[in-house]
Amino acid sequence: MEFDPRDPKVLYYGSEVVNRSTDGGETWQPISPDLSGGPGTDPVYPNYGTITSIAPASDGRTIYAGTDDGRVWVTRNRGATWTKLAEGRPWVTRVAVDPKNPNRVWTTHSGYRSGSPLPHVYGSTDGGRHWRNLSGNLPDSPVSDLVVARGGILYIATDQGVFTSATRGGRWLRLGRGMPQVPVDDIEYDAGQHRLVAATFGRGFYELTTP
């Protein structure tokens, strides 16, 4: 579930379609077709084929969505029409859009289900028309989250800790001391308090002061 960055009464959540509320969650309506490839053939995971991340941009019109079967979509008119930007990638764990630029977007991925060797971080500067592999020197490990901080610095959560890049991806540094070597499932950036908070798998929360 995601709040619209311009209007806190507008919310989005995903199933196989993107749903939107304009009254704070009291009522909902679908604003997309099925964005996934539909239920897969894996008998253990019959719900395979769902939206896993939604990223509304700051312009009030653009919304990105990613799915667990590796598709990335965008609408530039609040859901009236949707365009597929990518497919055939591993599970999309997060779509993140630059708070100041609706055309700058990143996706992160986990390939554990398929054992995929494909990149774990992609980036685009033209609204998803072209993508670059930004995985660089990252370990071959799932990436669960990405946030954009002050000055365009990127932070990502991986199964081997938190990494940062001051070059918008490609060159990554492991971040912080004192964090155990466990998966980090979620990170949040607090610009006002200059801090990054990481949620780990089974080892609690960790906080780091940022520039």
Short mmCIF file of C-alpha atoms in Angstrom, two decimals, residues 37-169:
data_model
loop_
_atom_site.label_atom_id
_atom_site.label_comp_id
_atom_site.label_asym_id
_atom_site.label_seq_id
_atom_site.Cartn_x
_atom_site.Cartn_y
_atom_site.Cartn_z
CA GLY A 37 1.03 -12.76 -16.43
CA GLY A 38 -1.71 -14.47 -14.46
CA PRO A 39 -1.44 -17.44 -12.09
CA GLY A 40 1.68 -19.50 -12.71
CA THR A 41 2.06 -23.27 -12.99
CA ASP A 42 3.90 -23.69 -9.69
CA PRO A 43 1.55 -25.80 -7.49
CA VAL A 44 3.24 -24.58 -4.29
CA TYR A 45 2.60 -20.90 -5.11
CA PRO A 46 -0.85 -20.73 -6.73
CA ASN A 47 -1.05 -16.94 -6.20
CA TYR A 48 2.07 -16.28 -8.29
CA GLY A 49 1.14 -13.38 -10.56
CA THR A 50 0.47 -10.33 -8.36
CA ILE A 51 1.59 -6.71 -8.02
CA THR A 52 4.38 -6.42 -5.47
CA SER A 53 5.27 -2.71 -5.57
CA ILE A 54 3.55 0.57 -6.49
CA ALA A 55 5.35 3.92 -6.83
CA PRO A 56 3.27 7.05 -7.45
CA ALA A 57 5.34 10.01 -8.65
CA SER A 58 5.20 13.58 -7.41
CA ASP A 59 3.53 14.96 -10.54
CA GLY A 60 0.16 13.47 -9.56
CA ARG A 61 -0.21 11.61 -12.87
CA THR A 62 2.58 9.03 -13.12
CA ILE A 63 2.36 5.69 -11.30
CA TYR A 64 4.78 2.77 -11.64
CA ALA A 65 4.04 -0.83 -10.68
CA GLY A 66 6.07 -4.04 -10.49
CA THR A 67 4.97 -7.68 -10.25
CA ASP A 68 6.25 -10.93 -8.81
CA ASP A 69 6.62 -12.34 -12.32
CA GLY A 70 9.11 -9.67 -13.33
CA ARG A 71 7.01 -7.07 -15.13
CA VAL A 72 7.25 -3.29 -14.75
CA TRP A 73 4.45 -0.95 -15.84
CA VAL A 74 3.69 2.77 -15.91
CA THR A 75 0.67 5.01 -16.35
CA ARG A 76 1.15 8.71 -17.07
CA ASN A 77 -2.53 9.64 -16.89
CA ARG A 78 -3.63 8.37 -13.45
CA GLY A 79 -4.45 4.88 -14.69
CA ALA A 80 -6.39 5.61 -17.87
CA THR A 81 -3.79 3.71 -19.92
CA TRP A 82 -0.82 1.53 -18.92
CA THR A 83 2.44 0.78 -20.75
CA LYS A 84 4.65 -2.24 -20.10
CA LEU A 85 8.24 -1.14 -19.52
CA ALA A 86 9.96 -4.46 -18.80
CA GLU A 87 9.30 -8.18 -18.43
CA GLY A 88 11.23 -11.39 -17.97
CA ARG A 89 13.04 -10.10 -14.88
CA PRO A 90 13.14 -11.70 -11.43
CA TRP A 91 10.55 -10.91 -8.78
CA VAL A 92 10.18 -7.11 -8.48
CA THR A 93 10.67 -6.31 -4.81
CA ARG A 94 10.51 -2.52 -5.12
CA VAL A 95 9.89 0.22 -7.63
CA ALA A 96 11.23 3.59 -6.48
CA VAL A 97 10.79 6.93 -8.22
CA ASP A 98 12.84 10.07 -7.68
CA PRO A 99 10.81 12.52 -5.53
CA LYS A 100 11.80 15.38 -7.85
CA ASN A 101 11.81 13.66 -11.24
CA PRO A 102 9.00 11.32 -12.37
CA ASN A 103 11.19 9.99 -15.19
CA ARG A 104 13.99 8.76 -12.93
CA VAL A 105 13.03 5.33 -11.62
CA TRP A 106 14.68 2.25 -10.13
CA THR A 107 13.61 -1.37 -9.66
CA THR A 108 15.04 -3.97 -7.28
CA HIS A 109 14.71 -7.72 -7.64
CA SER A 110 14.95 -11.10 -5.93
CA GLY A 111 15.74 -14.19 -7.99
CA TYR A 112 15.51 -16.81 -5.26
CA ARG A 113 12.37 -18.42 -6.62
CA SER A 114 13.83 -18.98 -10.08
CA GLY A 115 17.54 -19.05 -9.21
CA SER A 116 17.96 -16.21 -11.67
CA PRO A 117 21.45 -14.78 -12.34
CA LEU A 118 19.91 -11.58 -13.76
CA PRO A 119 20.71 -8.14 -12.27
CA HIS A 120 19.24 -7.14 -8.92
CA VAL A 121 19.04 -3.36 -9.50
CA TYR A 122 17.98 -1.51 -12.65
CA GLY A 123 17.69 2.23 -13.26
CA SER A 124 16.16 4.48 -15.88
CA THR A 125 16.40 8.21 -16.50
CA ASP A 126 13.75 8.39 -19.24
CA GLY A 127 10.69 6.96 -17.55
CA GLY A 128 11.53 3.32 -18.19
CA ARG A 129 12.06 3.49 -21.93
CA HIS A 130 15.67 2.41 -21.47
CA TRP A 131 17.23 0.64 -18.48
CA ARG A 132 20.74 0.20 -17.11
CA ASN A 133 22.01 -2.62 -14.94
CA LEU A 134 23.14 -0.86 -11.75
CA SER A 135 24.09 -3.99 -9.78
CA GLY A 136 27.81 -3.31 -10.27
CA ASN A 137 29.88 -4.77 -7.44
CA LEU A 138 26.93 -5.90 -5.31
CA PRO A 139 27.04 -9.45 -3.97
CA ASP A 140 24.90 -11.95 -5.84
CA SER A 141 22.04 -11.60 -3.40
CA PRO A 142 18.39 -10.48 -3.45
CA VAL A 143 17.72 -6.74 -3.07
CA SER A 144 14.53 -5.95 -1.16
CA ASP A 145 14.28 -2.16 -1.06
CA LEU A 146 15.74 1.09 -2.42
CA VAL A 147 15.38 4.65 -1.19
CA VAL A 148 16.56 7.93 -2.68
CA ALA A 149 18.14 10.29 -0.15
CA ARG A 150 19.44 13.83 -0.10
CA GLY A 151 21.72 14.65 -3.03
CA GLY A 152 20.57 11.62 -5.03
CA ILE A 153 22.39 9.14 -2.79
CA LEU A 154 20.91 5.64 -3.05
CA TYR A 155 20.49 3.17 -0.20
CA ILE A 156 19.46 -0.45 -0.76
CA ALA A 157 18.44 -3.29 1.52
CA THR A 158 19.83 -6.71 0.60
CA ASP A 159 20.08 -10.19 2.05
CA GLN A 160 23.67 -9.27 2.98
CA GLY A 161 23.07 -5.93 4.66
CA VAL A 162 22.66 -2.31 3.56
CA PHE A 163 24.65 -0.73 0.73
CA THR A 164 24.92 2.82 -0.56
CA SER A 165 25.93 4.49 -3.81
CA ALA A 166 26.79 8.16 -4.34
CA THR A 167 27.06 7.58 -8.09
CA ARG A 168 23.38 6.62 -8.63
CA GLY A 169 24.28 2.94 -8.79
#
